[in-house]
């Protein structure tokens, strides 16, 4: 877990949105290898092992995420990494992009393309090791991310809660990619569609607070 991405993570429990605090840690090259994140609101602690933060609630840790909504991985296999980078508009190294589930299998190939922003893998596939530029979280259905935190998100399943949270987590103007069978969540405008997937663009967040800066003097 890249230390700068901790700011974008949110406690998954049902209370007001809260950032997380790094409790204990072993850090190498600004990536947290082992440790824990704590929630200052509900006092929950989330372990970090092998660079992956486990943000699942206790009852979800004993069982892995339900599979029925998952789409065949052919959607992911059909898309070369450079096409995925283009669909997600990853043409510079600013911010970070999120790869959900099987899309994480493209992480190494994406990182070989430069420039490339840091990548956050949600529920990374087996056998993908975290490395510089690569962070991981395990999550429930909703992505545990701050509103508008990510520049782009690729989702590999059709779970409506996951898609809605992916739309929330994407900044205005940012891209979303999801399987064609997934319905397009609120706040996302379809840009392109193939037999296997669609590409959308996040519209402005209507609920976002507008902060007025008054210049004095
Ligand atoms: Zn909490």
PDB file of C-alpha atoms and ligand atoms in Angstrom:
ATOM      1  CA  UNK A   1       0.000   0.000   0.000  1.00  0.00           C
ATOM      2  CA  UNK A   2       1.535   3.244  -1.242  1.00  0.00           C
ATOM      3  CA  UNK A   3       1.521   5.556   1.755  1.00  0.00           C
ATOM      4  CA  UNK A   4       0.031   8.459  -0.222  1.00  0.00           C
ATOM      5  CA  UNK A   5      -3.034   6.389  -1.143  1.00  0.00           C
ATOM      6  CA  UNK A   6      -4.008   5.925   2.512  1.00  0.00           C
ATOM      7  CA  UNK A   7      -5.607   9.394   2.357  1.00  0.00           C
ATOM      8  CA  UNK A   8      -8.090   8.104  -0.247  1.00  0.00           C
ATOM      9  CA  UNK A   9      -9.250   5.095   1.808  1.00  0.00           C
ATOM     10  CA  UNK A  10     -12.399   5.277   3.927  1.00  0.00           C
ATOM     11  CA  UNK A  11     -13.763   3.204   6.809  1.00  0.00           C
ATOM     12  CA  UNK A  12     -16.414   0.841   5.349  1.00  0.00           C
ATOM     13  CA  UNK A  13     -18.624   0.953   8.459  1.00  0.00           C
ATOM     14  CA  UNK A  14     -21.963   2.784   8.444  1.00  0.00           C
ATOM     15  CA  UNK A  15     -21.041   6.099  10.032  1.00  0.00           C
ATOM     16  CA  UNK A  16     -20.004   9.489   8.751  1.00  0.00           C
ATOM     17  CA  UNK A  17     -17.225   9.256   6.183  1.00  0.00           C
ATOM     18  CA  UNK A  18     -13.874   8.980   7.898  1.00  0.00           C
ATOM     19  CA  UNK A  19     -10.287   8.773   6.772  1.00  0.00           C
ATOM     20  CA  UNK A  20      -8.031   6.181   8.364  1.00  0.00           C
ATOM     21  CA  UNK A  21      -4.953   6.575  10.522  1.00  0.00           C
ATOM     22  CA  UNK A  22      -1.812   4.505  10.139  1.00  0.00           C
ATOM     23  CA  UNK A  23      -1.368   2.712  13.459  1.00  0.00           C
ATOM     24  CA  UNK A  24       1.683   0.496  13.189  1.00  0.00           C
ATOM     25  CA  UNK A  25       3.704  -0.259  10.146  1.00  0.00           C
ATOM     26  CA  UNK A  26       6.722  -1.598   8.356  1.00  0.00           C
ATOM     27  CA  UNK A  27       7.406   0.681   5.395  1.00  0.00           C
ATOM     28  CA  UNK A  28       9.750   0.116   2.463  1.00  0.00           C
ATOM     29  CA  UNK A  29      10.191   2.658  -0.363  1.00  0.00           C
ATOM     30  CA  UNK A  30       7.044   4.540   0.806  1.00  0.00           C
ATOM     31  CA  UNK A  31       4.971   1.368   0.573  1.00  0.00           C
ATOM     32  CA  UNK A  32       3.468  -0.105   3.733  1.00  0.00           C
ATOM     33  CA  UNK A  33       4.274  -3.831   3.846  1.00  0.00           C
ATOM     34  CA  UNK A  34       2.754  -4.818   7.187  1.00  0.00           C
ATOM     35  CA  UNK A  35       0.779  -2.864   9.764  1.00  0.00           C
ATOM     36  CA  UNK A  36      -2.713  -1.628  10.493  1.00  0.00           C
ATOM     37  CA  UNK A  37      -5.036   1.275   9.721  1.00  0.00           C
ATOM     38  CA  UNK A  38      -7.359   2.527  12.435  1.00  0.00           C
ATOM     39  CA  UNK A  39     -10.675   4.390  12.180  1.00  0.00           C
ATOM     40  CA  UNK A  40     -10.841   7.398  14.543  1.00  0.00           C
ATOM     41  CA  UNK A  41     -14.684   7.274  14.533  1.00  0.00           C
ATOM     42  CA  UNK A  42     -15.545   3.628  15.305  1.00  0.00           C
ATOM     43  CA  UNK A  43     -12.090   2.438  16.472  1.00  0.00           C
ATOM     44  CA  UNK A  44     -12.087  -0.448  13.992  1.00  0.00           C
ATOM     45  CA  UNK A  45      -8.652  -1.720  12.978  1.00  0.00           C
ATOM     46  CA  UNK A  46      -7.823  -2.977   9.504  1.00  0.00           C
ATOM     47  CA  UNK A  47      -4.729  -5.133   9.036  1.00  0.00           C
ATOM     48  CA  UNK A  48      -2.163  -4.663   6.262  1.00  0.00           C
ATOM     49  CA  UNK A  49      -0.436  -7.889   5.168  1.00  0.00           C
ATOM     50  CA  UNK A  50       1.906  -8.318   2.214  1.00  0.00           C
ATOM     51  CA  UNK A  51       1.098  -4.731   1.243  1.00  0.00           C
ATOM     52  CA  UNK A  52      -2.689  -5.367   1.044  1.00  0.00           C
ATOM     53  CA  UNK A  53      -5.130  -3.570   3.367  1.00  0.00           C
ATOM     54  CA  UNK A  54      -8.074  -5.704   4.468  1.00  0.00           C
ATOM     55  CA  UNK A  55     -11.025  -3.284   4.615  1.00  0.00           C
ATOM     56  CA  UNK A  56     -13.675  -5.987   4.808  1.00  0.00           C
ATOM     57  CA  UNK A  57     -15.990  -6.040   7.776  1.00  0.00           C
ATOM     58  CA  UNK A  58     -15.446  -8.924  10.206  1.00  0.00           C
ATOM     59  CA  UNK A  59     -18.284 -11.073   8.867  1.00  0.00           C
ATOM     60  CA  UNK A  60     -16.953 -10.780   5.316  1.00  0.00           C
ATOM     61  CA  UNK A  61     -13.405 -11.864   6.212  1.00  0.00           C
ATOM     62  CA  UNK A  62     -14.325 -15.479   6.863  1.00  0.00           C
ATOM     63  CA  UNK A  63     -15.921 -15.918   3.439  1.00  0.00           C
ATOM     64  CA  UNK A  64     -14.478 -14.632   0.202  1.00  0.00           C
ATOM     65  CA  UNK A  65     -16.594 -12.284  -1.855  1.00  0.00           C
ATOM     66  CA  UNK A  66     -19.658 -13.905  -3.412  1.00  0.00           C
ATOM     67  CA  UNK A  67     -18.945 -14.966  -6.970  1.00  0.00           C
ATOM     68  CA  UNK A  68     -22.325 -14.966  -8.793  1.00  0.00           C
ATOM     69  CA  UNK A  69     -22.062 -11.394 -10.039  1.00  0.00           C
ATOM     70  CA  UNK A  70     -18.576 -11.986 -11.405  1.00  0.00           C
ATOM     71  CA  UNK A  71     -18.297 -11.934 -15.156  1.00  0.00           C
ATOM     72  CA  UNK A  72     -16.208 -14.461 -17.070  1.00  0.00           C
ATOM     73  CA  UNK A  73     -12.626 -13.300 -17.163  1.00  0.00           C
ATOM     74  CA  UNK A  74     -12.736 -13.312 -20.976  1.00  0.00           C
ATOM     75  CA  UNK A  75     -13.698  -9.630 -20.803  1.00  0.00           C
ATOM     76  CA  UNK A  76     -10.371  -8.923 -19.147  1.00  0.00           C
ATOM     77  CA  UNK A  77      -8.353 -11.269 -21.378  1.00  0.00           C
ATOM     78  CA  UNK A  78      -9.736  -9.668 -24.556  1.00  0.00           C
ATOM     79  CA  UNK A  79      -8.417  -6.230 -23.694  1.00  0.00           C
ATOM     80  CA  UNK A  80      -4.674  -5.590 -24.125  1.00  0.00           C
ATOM     81  CA  UNK A  81      -3.115  -3.456 -21.387  1.00  0.00           C
ATOM     82  CA  UNK A  82      -2.459  -0.524 -23.722  1.00  0.00           C
ATOM     83  CA  UNK A  83      -6.137  -0.497 -24.772  1.00  0.00           C
ATOM     84  CA  UNK A  84      -7.159  -0.516 -21.114  1.00  0.00           C
ATOM     85  CA  UNK A  85      -4.787   2.410 -20.465  1.00  0.00           C
ATOM     86  CA  UNK A  86      -6.378   4.320 -23.362  1.00  0.00           C
ATOM     87  CA  UNK A  87      -9.954   3.571 -22.225  1.00  0.00           C
ATOM     88  CA  UNK A  88      -9.081   4.745 -18.709  1.00  0.00           C
ATOM     89  CA  UNK A  89      -7.262   7.773 -20.180  1.00  0.00           C
ATOM     90  CA  UNK A  90      -4.082   7.003 -18.220  1.00  0.00           C
ATOM     91  CA  UNK A  91      -1.857   9.288 -20.269  1.00  0.00           C
ATOM     92  CA  UNK A  92       0.077  10.832 -17.367  1.00  0.00           C
ATOM     93  CA  UNK A  93       1.200   9.867 -13.864  1.00  0.00           C
ATOM     94  CA  UNK A  94      -1.174  12.109 -11.876  1.00  0.00           C
ATOM     95  CA  UNK A  95      -3.526  10.741  -9.202  1.00  0.00           C
ATOM     96  CA  UNK A  96      -4.206   7.012  -9.061  1.00  0.00           C
ATOM     97  CA  UNK A  97      -6.312   4.490 -10.969  1.00  0.00           C
ATOM     98  CA  UNK A  98      -8.315   1.573  -9.551  1.00  0.00           C
ATOM     99  CA  UNK A  99      -8.397  -1.925 -11.041  1.00  0.00           C
ATOM    100  CA  UNK A 100     -11.122  -4.073  -9.515  1.00  0.00           C
ATOM    101  CA  UNK A 101     -10.822  -7.867  -9.423  1.00  0.00           C
ATOM    102  CA  UNK A 102      -9.557  -9.586 -12.565  1.00  0.00           C
ATOM    103  CA  UNK A 103      -8.489  -6.291 -14.164  1.00  0.00           C
ATOM    104  CA  UNK A 104      -5.595  -6.474 -11.697  1.00  0.00           C
ATOM    105  CA  UNK A 105      -4.004  -9.109 -13.919  1.00  0.00           C
ATOM    106  CA  UNK A 106      -3.041  -6.251 -16.260  1.00  0.00           C
ATOM    107  CA  UNK A 107      -1.228  -4.335 -13.502  1.00  0.00           C
ATOM    108  CA  UNK A 108       2.340  -5.344 -14.413  1.00  0.00           C
ATOM    109  CA  UNK A 109       1.790  -4.637 -18.115  1.00  0.00           C
ATOM    110  CA  UNK A 110       0.253  -1.240 -17.284  1.00  0.00           C
ATOM    111  CA  UNK A 111       3.174  -0.294 -15.025  1.00  0.00           C
ATOM    112  CA  UNK A 112       5.537  -1.067 -17.900  1.00  0.00           C
ATOM    113  CA  UNK A 113       3.815   1.706 -19.880  1.00  0.00           C
ATOM    114  CA  UNK A 114       5.143   5.107 -18.929  1.00  0.00           C
ATOM    115  CA  UNK A 115       3.949   7.464 -17.684  1.00  0.00           C
ATOM    116  CA  UNK A 116       1.516   5.535 -15.486  1.00  0.00           C
ATOM    117  CA  UNK A 117      -0.144   6.678 -12.239  1.00  0.00           C
ATOM    118  CA  UNK A 118      -0.001   4.465  -9.126  1.00  0.00           C
ATOM    119  CA  UNK A 119      -2.488   1.595  -9.358  1.00  0.00           C
ATOM    120  CA  UNK A 120      -4.816   0.471  -6.582  1.00  0.00           C
ATOM    121  CA  UNK A 121      -6.000  -3.129  -6.947  1.00  0.00           C
ATOM    122  CA  UNK A 122      -9.290  -3.963  -5.232  1.00  0.00           C
ATOM    123  CA  UNK A 123      -9.595  -7.688  -4.458  1.00  0.00           C
ATOM    124  CA  UNK A 124      -6.447  -8.468  -6.451  1.00  0.00           C
ATOM    125  CA  UNK A 125      -6.315 -11.847  -8.230  1.00  0.00           C
ATOM    126  CA  UNK A 126      -4.296 -14.680  -6.663  1.00  0.00           C
ATOM    127  CA  UNK A 127      -0.584 -14.504  -7.302  1.00  0.00           C
ATOM    128  CA  UNK A 128      -0.324 -10.742  -7.893  1.00  0.00           C
ATOM    129  CA  UNK A 129       2.318  -9.395  -5.502  1.00  0.00           C
ATOM    130  CA  UNK A 130       2.290  -5.789  -4.393  1.00  0.00           C
ATOM    131  CA  UNK A 131       5.292  -3.782  -5.610  1.00  0.00           C
ATOM    132  CA  UNK A 132       6.290  -0.132  -6.070  1.00  0.00           C
ATOM    133  CA  UNK A 133       3.439   1.552  -7.952  1.00  0.00           C
ATOM    134  CA  UNK A 134       1.043  -1.207  -6.934  1.00  0.00           C
ATOM    135  CA  UNK A 135      -1.257  -1.104  -3.887  1.00  0.00           C
ATOM    136  CA  UNK A 136      -3.980  -3.506  -2.819  1.00  0.00           C
ATOM    137  CA  UNK A 137      -7.150  -3.566  -0.725  1.00  0.00           C
ATOM    138  CA  UNK A 138      -9.718  -6.238   0.011  1.00  0.00           C
ATOM    139  CA  UNK A 139     -13.214  -4.814   0.221  1.00  0.00           C
ATOM    140  CA  UNK A 140     -16.899  -5.625   0.610  1.00  0.00           C
ATOM    141  CA  UNK A 141     -19.313  -4.795  -2.210  1.00  0.00           C
ATOM    142  CA  UNK A 142     -18.769  -1.035  -1.911  1.00  0.00           C
ATOM    143  CA  UNK A 143     -15.331   0.353  -2.719  1.00  0.00           C
ATOM    144  CA  UNK A 144     -13.896   1.928   0.490  1.00  0.00           C
ATOM    145  CA  UNK A 145     -12.751   5.111  -1.254  1.00  0.00           C
ATOM    146  CA  UNK A 146     -13.365   8.818  -0.775  1.00  0.00           C
ATOM    147  CA  UNK A 147     -15.774  10.547  -3.178  1.00  0.00           C
ATOM    148  CA  UNK A 148     -13.996  11.571  -6.383  1.00  0.00           C
ATOM    149  CA  UNK A 149     -10.629  10.237  -5.179  1.00  0.00           C
ATOM    150  CA  UNK A 150      -9.714   8.096  -8.199  1.00  0.00           C
ATOM    151  CA  UNK A 151      -8.933   9.333 -11.712  1.00  0.00           C
ATOM    152  CA  UNK A 152     -10.341   6.152 -13.277  1.00  0.00           C
ATOM    153  CA  UNK A 153     -11.836   2.802 -12.241  1.00  0.00           C
ATOM    154  CA  UNK A 154     -12.098  -0.516 -14.115  1.00  0.00           C
ATOM    155  CA  UNK A 155     -14.752  -2.850 -12.643  1.00  0.00           C
ATOM    156  CA  UNK A 156     -14.888  -6.540 -13.569  1.00  0.00           C
ATOM    157  CA  UNK A 157     -18.348  -7.483 -12.316  1.00  0.00           C
ATOM    158  CA  UNK A 158     -21.987  -6.415 -12.500  1.00  0.00           C
ATOM    159  CA  UNK A 159     -22.729  -5.889  -8.795  1.00  0.00           C
ATOM    160  CA  UNK A 160     -24.802  -2.685  -8.679  1.00  0.00           C
ATOM    161  CA  UNK A 161     -23.504  -1.592  -5.265  1.00  0.00           C
ATOM    162  CA  UNK A 162     -19.929  -2.004  -6.440  1.00  0.00           C
ATOM    163  CA  UNK A 163     -20.622  -0.064  -9.658  1.00  0.00           C
ATOM    164  CA  UNK A 164     -22.405   2.736  -7.808  1.00  0.00           C
ATOM    165  CA  UNK A 165     -19.496   3.056  -5.385  1.00  0.00           C
ATOM    166  CA  UNK A 166     -17.027   2.994  -8.283  1.00  0.00           C
ATOM    167  CA  UNK A 167     -18.917   5.910  -9.851  1.00  0.00           C
ATOM    168  CA  UNK A 168     -18.815   7.774  -6.532  1.00  0.00           C
ATOM    169  CA  UNK A 169     -15.074   7.158  -6.182  1.00  0.00           C
ATOM    170  CA  UNK A 170     -14.274   8.493  -9.666  1.00  0.00           C
ATOM    171  CA  UNK A 171     -13.452  12.162 -10.054  1.00  0.00           C
ATOM    172  CA  UNK A 172     -15.479  14.346 -12.434  1.00  0.00           C
ATOM    173  CA  UNK A 173     -14.253  13.751 -15.985  1.00  0.00           C
ATOM    174  CA  UNK A 174     -12.637  10.461 -14.974  1.00  0.00           C
ATOM    175  CA  UNK A 175     -13.252   7.200 -16.823  1.00  0.00           C
ATOM    176  CA  UNK A 176     -15.087   4.045 -15.825  1.00  0.00           C
ATOM    177  CA  UNK A 177     -14.824   0.717 -17.639  1.00  0.00           C
ATOM    178  CA  UNK A 178     -17.176  -2.181 -16.859  1.00  0.00           C
ATOM    179  CA  UNK A 179     -18.573  -5.325 -18.518  1.00  0.00           C
ATOM    180  CA  UNK A 180     -21.341  -4.694 -21.085  1.00  0.00           C
ATOM    181  CA  UNK A 181     -23.826  -6.580 -18.892  1.00  0.00           C
ATOM    182  CA  UNK A 182     -23.313  -4.102 -16.026  1.00  0.00           C
ATOM    183  CA  UNK A 183     -25.833  -1.278 -15.923  1.00  0.00           C
ATOM    184  CA  UNK A 184     -24.399   2.221 -16.128  1.00  0.00           C
ATOM    185  CA  UNK A 185     -24.557   3.816 -12.669  1.00  0.00           C
ATOM    186  CA  UNK A 186     -26.005   7.251 -11.953  1.00  0.00           C
ATOM    187  CA  UNK A 187     -23.662  10.122 -12.712  1.00  0.00           C
ATOM    188  CA  UNK A 188     -21.876   8.283 -15.521  1.00  0.00           C
ATOM    189  CA  UNK A 189     -22.261   9.100 -19.233  1.00  0.00           C
ATOM    190  CA  UNK A 190     -21.599   6.332 -21.765  1.00  0.00           C
ATOM    191  CA  UNK A 191     -18.781   7.186 -24.181  1.00  0.00           C
ATOM    192  CA  UNK A 192     -18.313   3.902 -26.039  1.00  0.00           C
ATOM    193  CA  UNK A 193     -19.572   0.338 -26.001  1.00  0.00           C
ATOM    194  CA  UNK A 194     -18.406  -2.977 -27.454  1.00  0.00           C
ATOM    195  CA  UNK A 195     -19.969  -6.446 -27.184  1.00  0.00           C
ATOM    196  CA  UNK A 196     -17.943  -7.084 -24.028  1.00  0.00           C
ATOM    197  CA  UNK A 197     -17.684  -3.761 -22.183  1.00  0.00           C
ATOM    198  CA  UNK A 198     -18.582  -0.110 -21.945  1.00  0.00           C
ATOM    199  CA  UNK A 199     -16.514   3.018 -21.272  1.00  0.00           C
ATOM    200  CA  UNK A 200     -18.118   5.865 -19.360  1.00  0.00           C
ATOM    201  CA  UNK A 201     -17.179   9.293 -18.123  1.00  0.00           C
ATOM    202  CA  UNK A 202     -17.950  10.505 -14.604  1.00  0.00           C
ATOM    203  CA  UNK A 203     -20.095  13.649 -14.616  1.00  0.00           C
ATOM    204  CA  UNK A 204     -19.776  16.331 -11.954  1.00  0.00           C
ATOM    205  CA  UNK A 205     -20.633  15.150  -8.436  1.00  0.00           C
ATOM    206  CA  UNK A 206     -23.895  16.995  -7.675  1.00  0.00           C
ATOM    207  CA  UNK A 207     -23.695  16.264  -3.963  1.00  0.00           C
ATOM    208  CA  UNK A 208     -20.146  17.528  -3.580  1.00  0.00           C
ATOM    209  CA  UNK A 209     -19.826  20.524  -1.330  1.00  0.00           C
ATOM    210  CA  UNK A 210     -18.766  23.674  -3.095  1.00  0.00           C
ATOM    211  CA  UNK A 211     -16.164  25.525  -1.130  1.00  0.00           C
ATOM    212  CA  UNK A 212     -16.071  29.239  -1.749  1.00  0.00           C
ATOM    213  CA  UNK A 213     -12.757  30.950  -1.381  1.00  0.00           C
ATOM    214  CA  UNK A 214     -13.132  34.615  -0.574  1.00  0.00           C
ATOM    215  CA  UNK A 215     -10.094  36.675  -1.294  1.00  0.00           C
ATOM    216  CA  UNK A 216      -9.774  39.555   1.122  1.00  0.00           C
ATOM    217  CA  UNK A 217      -7.798  42.738   0.992  1.00  0.00           C
TER     218      UNK A 217
HETATM  219 ZN1  LIG B   1     -15.080   3.475  11.251  1.00  0.00          ZN
END
